[in-house]
Coordinates of C-alpha atoms in Angstrom, one line a residue:
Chain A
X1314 CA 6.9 -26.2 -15.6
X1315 CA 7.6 -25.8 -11.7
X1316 CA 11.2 -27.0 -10.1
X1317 CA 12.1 -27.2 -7.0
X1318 CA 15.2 -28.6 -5.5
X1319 CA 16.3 -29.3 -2.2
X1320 CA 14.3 -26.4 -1.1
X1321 CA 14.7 -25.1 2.6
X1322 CA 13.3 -22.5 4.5
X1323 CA 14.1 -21.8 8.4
X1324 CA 12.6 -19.1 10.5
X1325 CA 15.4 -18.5 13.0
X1326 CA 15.2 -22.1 14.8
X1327 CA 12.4 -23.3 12.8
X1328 CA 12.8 -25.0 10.2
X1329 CA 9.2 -25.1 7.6
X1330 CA 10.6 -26.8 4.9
X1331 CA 13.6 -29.1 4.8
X1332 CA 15.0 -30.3 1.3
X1333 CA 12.1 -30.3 -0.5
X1334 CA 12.4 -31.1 -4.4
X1335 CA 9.7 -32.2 -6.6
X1336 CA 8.3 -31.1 -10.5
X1337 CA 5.1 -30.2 -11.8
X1338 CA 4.9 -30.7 -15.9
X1339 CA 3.1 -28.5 -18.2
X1340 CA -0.8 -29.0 -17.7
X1341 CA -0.7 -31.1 -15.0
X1342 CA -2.5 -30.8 -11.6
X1343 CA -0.6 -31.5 -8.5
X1344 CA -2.6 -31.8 -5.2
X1345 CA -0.8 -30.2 -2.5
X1346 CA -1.5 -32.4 0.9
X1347 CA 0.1 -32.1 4.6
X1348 CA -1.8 -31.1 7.9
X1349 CA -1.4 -28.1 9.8
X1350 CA 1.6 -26.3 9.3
X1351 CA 3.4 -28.6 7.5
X1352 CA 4.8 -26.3 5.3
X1353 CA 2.5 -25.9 2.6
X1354 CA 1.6 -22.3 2.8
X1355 CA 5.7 -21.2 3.1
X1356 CA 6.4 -23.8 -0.4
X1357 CA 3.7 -21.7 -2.2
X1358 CA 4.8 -18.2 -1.1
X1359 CA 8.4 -19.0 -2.1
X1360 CA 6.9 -20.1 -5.7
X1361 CA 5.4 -16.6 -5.5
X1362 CA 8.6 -14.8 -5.2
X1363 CA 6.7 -13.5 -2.1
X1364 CA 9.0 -15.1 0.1
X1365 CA 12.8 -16.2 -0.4
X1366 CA 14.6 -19.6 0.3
X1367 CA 16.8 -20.3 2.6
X1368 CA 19.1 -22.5 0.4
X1369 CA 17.7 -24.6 -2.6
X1370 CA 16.0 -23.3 -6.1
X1371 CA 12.9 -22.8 -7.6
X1372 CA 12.3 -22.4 -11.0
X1373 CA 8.6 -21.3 -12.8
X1374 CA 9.1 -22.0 -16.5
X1375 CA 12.4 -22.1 -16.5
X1376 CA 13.1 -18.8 -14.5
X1377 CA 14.6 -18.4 -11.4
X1378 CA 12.0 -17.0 -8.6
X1379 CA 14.5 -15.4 -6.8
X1380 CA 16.8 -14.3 -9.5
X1381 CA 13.9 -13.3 -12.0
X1382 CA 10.8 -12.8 -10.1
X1383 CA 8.8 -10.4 -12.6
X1384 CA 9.5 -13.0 -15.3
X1385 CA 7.8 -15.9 -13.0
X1386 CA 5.1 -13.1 -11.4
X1387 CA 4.2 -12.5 -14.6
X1388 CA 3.5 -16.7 -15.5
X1389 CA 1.9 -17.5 -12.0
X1390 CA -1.7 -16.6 -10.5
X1391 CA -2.0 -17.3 -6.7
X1392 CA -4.4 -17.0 -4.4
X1393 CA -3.2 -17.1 -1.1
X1394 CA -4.7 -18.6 2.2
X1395 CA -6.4 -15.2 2.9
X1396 CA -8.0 -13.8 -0.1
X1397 CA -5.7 -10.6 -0.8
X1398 CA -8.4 -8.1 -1.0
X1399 CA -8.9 -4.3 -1.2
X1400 CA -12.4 -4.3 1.0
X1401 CA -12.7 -0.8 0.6
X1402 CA -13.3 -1.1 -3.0
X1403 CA -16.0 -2.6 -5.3
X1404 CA -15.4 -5.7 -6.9
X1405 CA -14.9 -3.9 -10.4
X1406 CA -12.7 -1.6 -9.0
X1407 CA -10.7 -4.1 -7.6
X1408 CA -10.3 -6.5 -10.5
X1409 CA -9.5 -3.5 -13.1
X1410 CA -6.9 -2.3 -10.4
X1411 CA -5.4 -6.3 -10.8
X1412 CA -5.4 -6.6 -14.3
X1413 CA -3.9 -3.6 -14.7
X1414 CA -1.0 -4.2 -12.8
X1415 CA -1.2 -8.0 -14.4
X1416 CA -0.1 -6.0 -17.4
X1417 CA -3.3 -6.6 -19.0
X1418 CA -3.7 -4.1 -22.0
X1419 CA -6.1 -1.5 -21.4
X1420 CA -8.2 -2.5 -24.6
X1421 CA -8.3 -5.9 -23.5
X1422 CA -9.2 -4.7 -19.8
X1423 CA -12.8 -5.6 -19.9
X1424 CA -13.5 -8.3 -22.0
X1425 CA -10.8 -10.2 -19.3
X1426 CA -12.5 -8.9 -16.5
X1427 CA -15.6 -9.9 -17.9
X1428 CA -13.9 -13.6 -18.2
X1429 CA -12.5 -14.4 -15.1
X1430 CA -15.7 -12.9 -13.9
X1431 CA -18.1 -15.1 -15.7
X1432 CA -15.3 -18.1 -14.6
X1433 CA -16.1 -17.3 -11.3
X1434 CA -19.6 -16.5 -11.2
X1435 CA -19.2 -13.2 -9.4
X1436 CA -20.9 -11.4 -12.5
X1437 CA -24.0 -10.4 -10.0
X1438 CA -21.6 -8.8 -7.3
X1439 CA -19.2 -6.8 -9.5
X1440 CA -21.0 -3.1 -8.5
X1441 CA -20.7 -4.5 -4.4
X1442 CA -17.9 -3.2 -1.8
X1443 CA -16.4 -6.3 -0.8
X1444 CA -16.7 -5.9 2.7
X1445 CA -20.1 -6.8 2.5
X1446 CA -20.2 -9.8 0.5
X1447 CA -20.4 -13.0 2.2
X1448 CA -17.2 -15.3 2.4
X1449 CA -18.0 -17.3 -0.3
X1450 CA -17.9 -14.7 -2.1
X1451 CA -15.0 -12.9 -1.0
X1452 CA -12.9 -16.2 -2.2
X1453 CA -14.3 -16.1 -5.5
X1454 CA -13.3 -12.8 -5.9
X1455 CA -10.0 -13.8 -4.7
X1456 CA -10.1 -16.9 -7.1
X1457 CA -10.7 -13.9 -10.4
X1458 CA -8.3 -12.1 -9.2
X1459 CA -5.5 -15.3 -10.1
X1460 CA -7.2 -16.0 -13.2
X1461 CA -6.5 -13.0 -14.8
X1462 CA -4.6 -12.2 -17.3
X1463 CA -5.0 -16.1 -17.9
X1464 CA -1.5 -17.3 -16.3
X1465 CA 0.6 -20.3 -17.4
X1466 CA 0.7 -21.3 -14.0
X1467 CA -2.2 -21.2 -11.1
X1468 CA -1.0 -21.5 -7.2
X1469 CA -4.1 -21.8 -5.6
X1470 CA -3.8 -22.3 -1.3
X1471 CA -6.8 -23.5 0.1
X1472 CA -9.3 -22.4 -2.6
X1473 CA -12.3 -23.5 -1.5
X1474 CA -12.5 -22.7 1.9
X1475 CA -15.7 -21.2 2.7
X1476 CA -17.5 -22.4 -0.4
X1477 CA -21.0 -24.1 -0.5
X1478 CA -21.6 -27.5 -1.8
X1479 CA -22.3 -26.2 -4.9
X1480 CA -19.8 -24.1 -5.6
X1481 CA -17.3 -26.6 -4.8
X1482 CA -18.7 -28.7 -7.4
X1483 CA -18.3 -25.5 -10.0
X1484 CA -14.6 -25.1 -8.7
X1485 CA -13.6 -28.6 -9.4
X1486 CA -15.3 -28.2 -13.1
X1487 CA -13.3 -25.3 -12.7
X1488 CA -9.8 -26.2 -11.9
X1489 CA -10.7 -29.4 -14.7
X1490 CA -11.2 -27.2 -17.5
X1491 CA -8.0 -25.8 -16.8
X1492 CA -5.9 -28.8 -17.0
X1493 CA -3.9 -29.1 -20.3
X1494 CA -3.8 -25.6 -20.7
X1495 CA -2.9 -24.9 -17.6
X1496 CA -0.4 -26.0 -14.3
X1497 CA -2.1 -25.9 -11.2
X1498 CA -0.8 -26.5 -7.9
X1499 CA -3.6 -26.5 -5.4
X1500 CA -3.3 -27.0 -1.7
X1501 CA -6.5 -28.5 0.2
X1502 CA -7.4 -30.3 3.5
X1503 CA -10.9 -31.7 1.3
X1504 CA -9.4 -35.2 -0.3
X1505 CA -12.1 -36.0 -1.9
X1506 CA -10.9 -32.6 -4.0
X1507 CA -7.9 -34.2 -4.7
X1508 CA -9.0 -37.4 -6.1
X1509 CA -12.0 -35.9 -8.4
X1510 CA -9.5 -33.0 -9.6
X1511 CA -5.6 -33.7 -9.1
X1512 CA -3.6 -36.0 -11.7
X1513 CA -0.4 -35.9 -8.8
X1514 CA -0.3 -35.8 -5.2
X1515 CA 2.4 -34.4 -3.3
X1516 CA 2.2 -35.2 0.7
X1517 CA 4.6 -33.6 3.2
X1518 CA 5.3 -33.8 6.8
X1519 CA 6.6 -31.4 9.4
X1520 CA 8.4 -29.9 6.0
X1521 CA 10.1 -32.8 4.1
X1522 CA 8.6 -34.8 1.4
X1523 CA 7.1 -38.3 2.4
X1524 CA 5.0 -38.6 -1.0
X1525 CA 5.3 -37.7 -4.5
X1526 CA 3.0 -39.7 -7.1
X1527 CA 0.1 -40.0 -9.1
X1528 CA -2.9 -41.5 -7.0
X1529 CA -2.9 -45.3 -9.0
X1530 CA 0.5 -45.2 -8.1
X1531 CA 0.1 -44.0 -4.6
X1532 CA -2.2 -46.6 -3.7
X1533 CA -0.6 -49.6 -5.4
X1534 CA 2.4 -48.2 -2.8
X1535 CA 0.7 -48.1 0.0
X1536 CA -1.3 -51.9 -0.7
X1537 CA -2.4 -53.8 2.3
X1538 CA -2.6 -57.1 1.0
X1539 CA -5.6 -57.4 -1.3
X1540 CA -6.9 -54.4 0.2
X1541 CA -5.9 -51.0 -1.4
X1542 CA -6.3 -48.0 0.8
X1543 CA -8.4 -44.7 0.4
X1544 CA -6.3 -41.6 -0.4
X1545 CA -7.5 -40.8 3.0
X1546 CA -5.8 -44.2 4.8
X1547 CA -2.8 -43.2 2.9
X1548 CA -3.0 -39.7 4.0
X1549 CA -3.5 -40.3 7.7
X1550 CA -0.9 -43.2 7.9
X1551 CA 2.0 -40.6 5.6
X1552 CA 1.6 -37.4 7.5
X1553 CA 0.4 -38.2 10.9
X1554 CA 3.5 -37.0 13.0
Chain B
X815 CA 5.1 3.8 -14.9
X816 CA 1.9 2.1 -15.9
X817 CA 2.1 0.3 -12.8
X818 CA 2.9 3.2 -10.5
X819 CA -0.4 5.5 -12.1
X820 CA -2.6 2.1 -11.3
X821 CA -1.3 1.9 -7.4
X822 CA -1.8 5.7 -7.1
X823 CA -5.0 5.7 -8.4
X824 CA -6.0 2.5 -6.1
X825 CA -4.9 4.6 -3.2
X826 CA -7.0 7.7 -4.1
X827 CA -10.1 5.6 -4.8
X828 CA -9.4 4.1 -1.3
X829 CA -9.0 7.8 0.7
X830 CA -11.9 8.8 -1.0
X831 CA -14.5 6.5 -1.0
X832 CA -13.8 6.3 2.9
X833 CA -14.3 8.8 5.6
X834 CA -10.0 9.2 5.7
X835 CA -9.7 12.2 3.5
X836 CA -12.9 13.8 4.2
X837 CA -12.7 14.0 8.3
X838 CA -9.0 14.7 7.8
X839 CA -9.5 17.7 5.5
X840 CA -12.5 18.8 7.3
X841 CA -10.5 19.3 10.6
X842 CA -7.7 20.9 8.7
X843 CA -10.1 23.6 7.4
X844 CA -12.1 23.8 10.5
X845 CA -8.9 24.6 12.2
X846 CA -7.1 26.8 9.8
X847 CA -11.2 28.8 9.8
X848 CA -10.2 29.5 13.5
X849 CA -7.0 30.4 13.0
X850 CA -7.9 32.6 9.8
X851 CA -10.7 34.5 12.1
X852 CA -8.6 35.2 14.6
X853 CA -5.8 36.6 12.3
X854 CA -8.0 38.7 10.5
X855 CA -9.8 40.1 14.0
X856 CA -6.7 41.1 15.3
X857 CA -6.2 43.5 11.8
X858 CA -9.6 45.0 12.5
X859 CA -8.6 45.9 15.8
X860 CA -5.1 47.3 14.8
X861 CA -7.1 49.0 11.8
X862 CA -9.5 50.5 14.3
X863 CA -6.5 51.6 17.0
X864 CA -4.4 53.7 14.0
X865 CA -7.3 55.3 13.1
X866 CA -8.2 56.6 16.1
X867 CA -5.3 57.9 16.1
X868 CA -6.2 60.2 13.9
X869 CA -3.0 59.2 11.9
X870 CA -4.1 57.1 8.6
X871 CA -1.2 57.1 7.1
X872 CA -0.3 54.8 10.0
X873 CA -2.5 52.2 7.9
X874 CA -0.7 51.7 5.0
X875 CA 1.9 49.8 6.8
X876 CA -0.7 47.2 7.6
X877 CA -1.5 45.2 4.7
X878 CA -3.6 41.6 4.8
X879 CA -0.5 39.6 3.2
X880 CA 1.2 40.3 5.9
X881 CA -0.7 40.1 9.1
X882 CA -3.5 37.7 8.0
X883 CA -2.1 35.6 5.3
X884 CA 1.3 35.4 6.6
X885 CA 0.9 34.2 10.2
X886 CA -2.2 31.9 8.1
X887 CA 0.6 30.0 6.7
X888 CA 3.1 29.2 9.1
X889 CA 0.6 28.2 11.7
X890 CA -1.3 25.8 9.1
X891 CA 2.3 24.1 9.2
X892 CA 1.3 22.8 12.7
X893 CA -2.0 22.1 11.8
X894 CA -0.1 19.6 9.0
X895 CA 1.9 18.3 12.1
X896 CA -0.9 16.7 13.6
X897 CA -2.8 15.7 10.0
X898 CA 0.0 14.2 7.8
X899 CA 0.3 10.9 10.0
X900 CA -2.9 10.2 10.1
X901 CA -3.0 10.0 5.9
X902 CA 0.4 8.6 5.7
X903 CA -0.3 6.1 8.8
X904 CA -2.1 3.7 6.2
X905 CA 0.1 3.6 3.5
X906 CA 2.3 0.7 3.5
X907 CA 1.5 -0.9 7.0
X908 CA -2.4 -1.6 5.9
X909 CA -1.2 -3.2 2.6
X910 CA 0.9 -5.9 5.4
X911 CA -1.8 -5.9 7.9
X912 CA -4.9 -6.7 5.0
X913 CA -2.4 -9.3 3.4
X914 CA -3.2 -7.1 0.3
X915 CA 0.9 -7.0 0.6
X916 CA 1.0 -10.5 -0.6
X917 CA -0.6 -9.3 -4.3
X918 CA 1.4 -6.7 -4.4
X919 CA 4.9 -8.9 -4.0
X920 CA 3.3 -11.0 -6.5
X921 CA 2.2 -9.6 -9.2
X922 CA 5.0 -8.1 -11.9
X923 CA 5.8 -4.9 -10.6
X924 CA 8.8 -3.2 -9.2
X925 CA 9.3 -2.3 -5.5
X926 CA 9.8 1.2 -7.1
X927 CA 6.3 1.3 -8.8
X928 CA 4.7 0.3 -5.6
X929 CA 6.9 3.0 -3.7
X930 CA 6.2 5.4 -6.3
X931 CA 2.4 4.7 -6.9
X932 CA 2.1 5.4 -3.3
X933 CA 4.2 8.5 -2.9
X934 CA 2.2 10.2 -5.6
X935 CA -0.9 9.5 -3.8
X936 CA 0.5 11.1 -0.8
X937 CA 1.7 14.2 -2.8
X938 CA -2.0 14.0 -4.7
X939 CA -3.6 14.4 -0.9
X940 CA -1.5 17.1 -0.2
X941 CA -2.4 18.7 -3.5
X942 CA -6.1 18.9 -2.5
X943 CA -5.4 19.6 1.0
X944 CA -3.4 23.6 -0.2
X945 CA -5.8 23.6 -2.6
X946 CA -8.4 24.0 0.2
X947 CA -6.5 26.4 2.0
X948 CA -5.7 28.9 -1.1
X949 CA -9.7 29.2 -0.2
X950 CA -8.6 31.6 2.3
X951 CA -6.5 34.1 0.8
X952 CA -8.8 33.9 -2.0
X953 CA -11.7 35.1 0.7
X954 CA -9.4 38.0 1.5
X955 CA -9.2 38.9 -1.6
X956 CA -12.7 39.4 -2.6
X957 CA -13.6 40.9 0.5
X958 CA -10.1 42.9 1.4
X959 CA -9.4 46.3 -0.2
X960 CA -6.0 47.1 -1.2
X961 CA -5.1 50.7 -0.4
X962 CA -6.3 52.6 2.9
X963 CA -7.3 56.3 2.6
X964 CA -4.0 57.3 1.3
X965 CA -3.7 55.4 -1.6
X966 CA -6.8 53.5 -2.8
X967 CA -5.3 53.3 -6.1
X968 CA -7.1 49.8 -6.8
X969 CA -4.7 46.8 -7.4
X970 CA -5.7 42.9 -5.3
X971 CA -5.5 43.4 -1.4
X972 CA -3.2 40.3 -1.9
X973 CA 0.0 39.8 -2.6
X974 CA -0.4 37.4 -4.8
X975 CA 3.2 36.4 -5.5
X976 CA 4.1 36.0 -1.5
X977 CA 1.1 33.8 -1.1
X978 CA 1.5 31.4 -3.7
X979 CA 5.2 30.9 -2.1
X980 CA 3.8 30.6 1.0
X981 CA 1.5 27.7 -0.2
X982 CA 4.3 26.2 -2.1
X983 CA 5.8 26.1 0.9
X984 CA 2.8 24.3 2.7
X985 CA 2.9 21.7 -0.8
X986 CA 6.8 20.6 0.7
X987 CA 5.8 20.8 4.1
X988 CA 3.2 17.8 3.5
X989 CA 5.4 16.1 0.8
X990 CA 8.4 16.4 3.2
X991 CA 5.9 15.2 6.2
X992 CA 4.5 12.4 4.0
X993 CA 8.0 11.5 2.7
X994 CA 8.6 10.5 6.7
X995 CA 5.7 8.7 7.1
X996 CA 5.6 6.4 4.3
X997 CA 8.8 5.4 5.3
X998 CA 7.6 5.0 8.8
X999 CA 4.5 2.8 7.9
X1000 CA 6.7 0.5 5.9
X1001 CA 8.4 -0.8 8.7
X1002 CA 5.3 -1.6 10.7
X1003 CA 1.7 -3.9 10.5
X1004 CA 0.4 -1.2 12.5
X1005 CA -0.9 2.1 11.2
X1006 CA -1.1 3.3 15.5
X1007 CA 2.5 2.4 15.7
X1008 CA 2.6 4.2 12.2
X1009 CA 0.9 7.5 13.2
X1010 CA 2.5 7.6 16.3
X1011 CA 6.3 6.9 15.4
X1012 CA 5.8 10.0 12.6
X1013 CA 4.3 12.3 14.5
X1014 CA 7.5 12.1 16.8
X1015 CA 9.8 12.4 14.6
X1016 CA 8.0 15.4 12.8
X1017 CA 7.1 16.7 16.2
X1018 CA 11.1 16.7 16.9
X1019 CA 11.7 17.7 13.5
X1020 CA 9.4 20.6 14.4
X1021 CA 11.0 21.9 17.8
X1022 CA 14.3 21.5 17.2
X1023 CA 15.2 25.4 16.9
X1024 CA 13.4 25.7 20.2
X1025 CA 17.2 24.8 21.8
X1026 CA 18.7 27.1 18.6
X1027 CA 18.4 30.4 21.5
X1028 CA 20.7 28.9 23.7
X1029 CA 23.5 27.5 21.6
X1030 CA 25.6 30.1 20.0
X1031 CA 27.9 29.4 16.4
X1032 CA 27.9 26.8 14.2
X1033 CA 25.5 24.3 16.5
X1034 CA 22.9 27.2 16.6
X1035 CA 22.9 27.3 12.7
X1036 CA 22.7 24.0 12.2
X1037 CA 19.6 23.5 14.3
X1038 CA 18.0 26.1 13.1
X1039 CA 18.8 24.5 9.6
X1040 CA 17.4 21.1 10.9
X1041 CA 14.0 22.0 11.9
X1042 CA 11.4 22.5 9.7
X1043 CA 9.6 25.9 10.5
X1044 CA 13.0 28.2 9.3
X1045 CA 12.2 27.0 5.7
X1046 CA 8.7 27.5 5.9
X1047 CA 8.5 30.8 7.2
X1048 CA 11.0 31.5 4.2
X1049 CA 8.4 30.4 1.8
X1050 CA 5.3 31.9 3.6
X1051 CA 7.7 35.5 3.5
X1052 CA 7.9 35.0 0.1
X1053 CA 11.5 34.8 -0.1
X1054 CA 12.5 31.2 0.1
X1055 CA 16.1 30.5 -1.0
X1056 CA 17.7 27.6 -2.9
X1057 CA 18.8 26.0 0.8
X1058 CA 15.1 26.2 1.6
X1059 CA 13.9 24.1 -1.5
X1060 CA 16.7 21.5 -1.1
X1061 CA 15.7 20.9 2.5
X1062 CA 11.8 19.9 1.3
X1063 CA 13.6 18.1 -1.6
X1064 CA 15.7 16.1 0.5
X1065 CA 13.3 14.8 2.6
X1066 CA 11.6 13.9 -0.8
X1067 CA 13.8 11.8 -1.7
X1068 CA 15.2 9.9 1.2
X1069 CA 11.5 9.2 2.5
X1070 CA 10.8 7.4 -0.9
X1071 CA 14.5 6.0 -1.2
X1072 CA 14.3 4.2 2.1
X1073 CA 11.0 3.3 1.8
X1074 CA 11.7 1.4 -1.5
X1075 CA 14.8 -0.4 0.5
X1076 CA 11.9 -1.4 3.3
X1077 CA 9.9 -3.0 0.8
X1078 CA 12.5 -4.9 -1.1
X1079 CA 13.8 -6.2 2.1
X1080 CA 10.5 -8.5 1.8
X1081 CA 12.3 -10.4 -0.8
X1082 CA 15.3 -10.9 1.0
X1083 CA 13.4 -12.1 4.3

């Protein structure tokens, strides 16, 4: 479903990402792992079409990003680090204004809204301006806002930052539901998210790849002796710098 | 075109459901109510001077189009100076600063539709903004009577015709004016920098006939082409000629070309 090869993006002398490749298959959930500006954030936006490559490809379903971006906007959902959100508006206002430039048809417009908003649990806040809902919240919204018009693929960077406990839990039932039907690609710092929710795991450091695999795999890797270590041992001892 | 309506719309619902529209418009007719007094004190005193006189037929060469209306018009043209970059300031540079930008570039639509959505809002704002200031030639008309002693024949006190050019004219003004500053606030995060850069350049755009007196030929012509008030005060006298209407035009273009390029350039960088 997602391609990327040799993928490389440079901000004058920086360099964000360096050669990455890896795939993501149809319905599969691939955890996106690496600290602090590592590069994560800069991979998703150029899945987005938001940004361009410097050199390498990226195809969403078989389409270019770059040389067909409305075909690939119109297959991906994202929700970037910062929730991308109108707070001058209600929360209805906002999500009809999305859907309709999703594309959603206009007879189709509320029962989807009423979807993504029942997804999300935001039903109770739809008649609120966002600016005064609570962070928690505000990322929900954000989180409806990618769902609609149910896309083939979800991009999802740091989703559940500023969730309770118990939302989180909802999220992962979430993000669950939506594999098989759905390909996810989901950055987080939680690990623990990874391991209830991700089938794949993709670690990089300072921009290049130093993991791609499915956790069984990862750990049988990364064996110390008997001993097999935690997706956070592996973690620490991969992208430490 | 779908898309375009949607964007439009969002922006609307966004200048009206904050204070923006409301304390811009409300200190564009405050203003243009001072203005309008003062044009319409100066014909009661003129009024009052012919007919002491004892010469009425003195009166019928004053006549509200052109001593209230008239001036009216071209000086609401500086009161749109000072108003258009604070409604165009927001346009694209809040999208960028709010990370709202990030949706836009990623949800299927066109660079155009986003350009376009926007423009129409602008044009939209300035729709409601003349249509607030045909309030005043519209109170001269009730109140105003259209012949003096010598010919009180009936007819409107207005002539009707040279005013609706005139606001025509102030309709281009502000699209021309908006044009420039939706360009300007897609090339910036910051709707200060935004507000600021336009009203410059209109400000320039404004003055530049001031030099036109001391340049003779060719150069004086051109200036006086060049800045904005000449085409205005063609409208507002009723007589605006095709030159006047492609000025407006061109700047209703370019703005909205160049602001398109600005946005696409996201993709490329």
């Amino acid at each position: 479903m997602i391609e990327v090869r040799n993928l490389t993006k440079r901000y004058r002398d920086l360099v964000a990402i360096d050669q990455v490749s890896f795939d993501v298959a149809p319905g599969e959930i691939l955890g996106f792992l690496g600290r602090n500006g590592a590069g994560k954030t800069t991979t998703m936006r150029i899945l987005t079409g938001f940004l361009p490559a410097t050199s390498g490809t990226a195809k969403v379903a078989g389409f270019d990003v770059f040389e067909q971006p409305l075909e690939v906007k119109r297959r991906v959902g994202y929700l970037p680090e910062q929730p991308p959100l109108y707070v001058d508006m209600t929360v209805y206002a906002y999500l009809k204004f999305v859907a309709s430039i999703k594309g959603v048809p206009s007879a189709k417009m509320k029962s989807e809204m009423e979807r993504v908003a029942n997804l999300t649990a935001i039903g109770a806040v739809m008649d609120r301006v966002i600016a005064n809902l609570s962070k928690g919240y505000r990322q929900r919204v954000g989180l409806a806002q990618a769902l609609l018009n149910d896309p083939e693929v979800l991009i999802l960077d740091e989703p559940t930052v500023g969730l309770d406990p118990i939302q989180v839990r909802e999220f992962r039932d979430l993000i669950k539901s939506l594999a098989g039907k759905h390909t996810v690609v989901l950055s987080t710092h939680i690990l623990s998210e990874i391991t209830a929710t991700c089938q794949r795991v993709l670690i990089i450091r300072q921009g290049k790849v130093v993991a791609c695999d499915d956790l069984a795999g990862l750990a049988k890797k990364h064996q110390d002796g008997t001993h097999e270590l935690s997706l956070e041992e592996i973690f620490v001892k991969l992208a430490e710098n | 075109m779908r898309n375009a309506i949607a964007i439009a719309r969002k922006e609307l619902s966004i200048y009206f459901t904050t204070p923006t529209a409301y304390a811009v418009f409300c200190g564009m007719t405050f203003i243009a109510g001072m203005m309008f007094l003062a044009a319409l004190g100066y014909f009661q005193r003129m009024s009052m001077q012919f007919l002491s006189f004892q010469q009425p037929q003195l009166l019928d060469h004053l006549n509200l189009t052109d001593m209230v209306v008239y001036p009216l018009l071209r000086n609401i043209g500086v009161i749109f100076l000072f108003m258009t970059p604070f409604l165009s300031m927001r346009l694209v540079a809040d999208e960028k600063r709010s990370r709202t930008f990030e949706l836009l570039m990623t949800s299927p639509i066109r660079p155009f539709e986003i350009m376009l959505g926007k423009y129409l809002a602008a044009l939209g704002l300035m729709a409601v903004a003349v249509g607030l200031l045909a309030l005043f030639p519209l109170i001269v008309s009730f109140f105003g009577s259209a012949g003096t002693m010598m010919n009180s024949g009936g007819g409107s006190p207005i002539e009707w015709s040279t005013v609706i050019s005139g606001l025509v004219g102030l309709f281009l003004v502000g699209a021309a004016m908006m044009a420039v500053g939706m360009f300007v606030s897609s090339l910036t995060e910051s709707v200060v920098v935004s507000a600021l850069v336009t009203f410059v350049i209109l400000l320039v755009v404004w003055i530049l006939n001031w030099q036109a007196g001391r340049l003779e030929g060719t150069a004086r012509d051109v200036l006086d082409y060049l800045s904005m008030p000449t085409h205005l005060d063609a409208f507002a006298k009723g007589a605006p000629a095709l030159k006047d209407l492609v000025y407006f035009l061109s700047f209703m273009i370019l703005g909205p070309f160049f602001t398109e390029r600005a946005i696409e350039a996201h993709r490329w960088a």
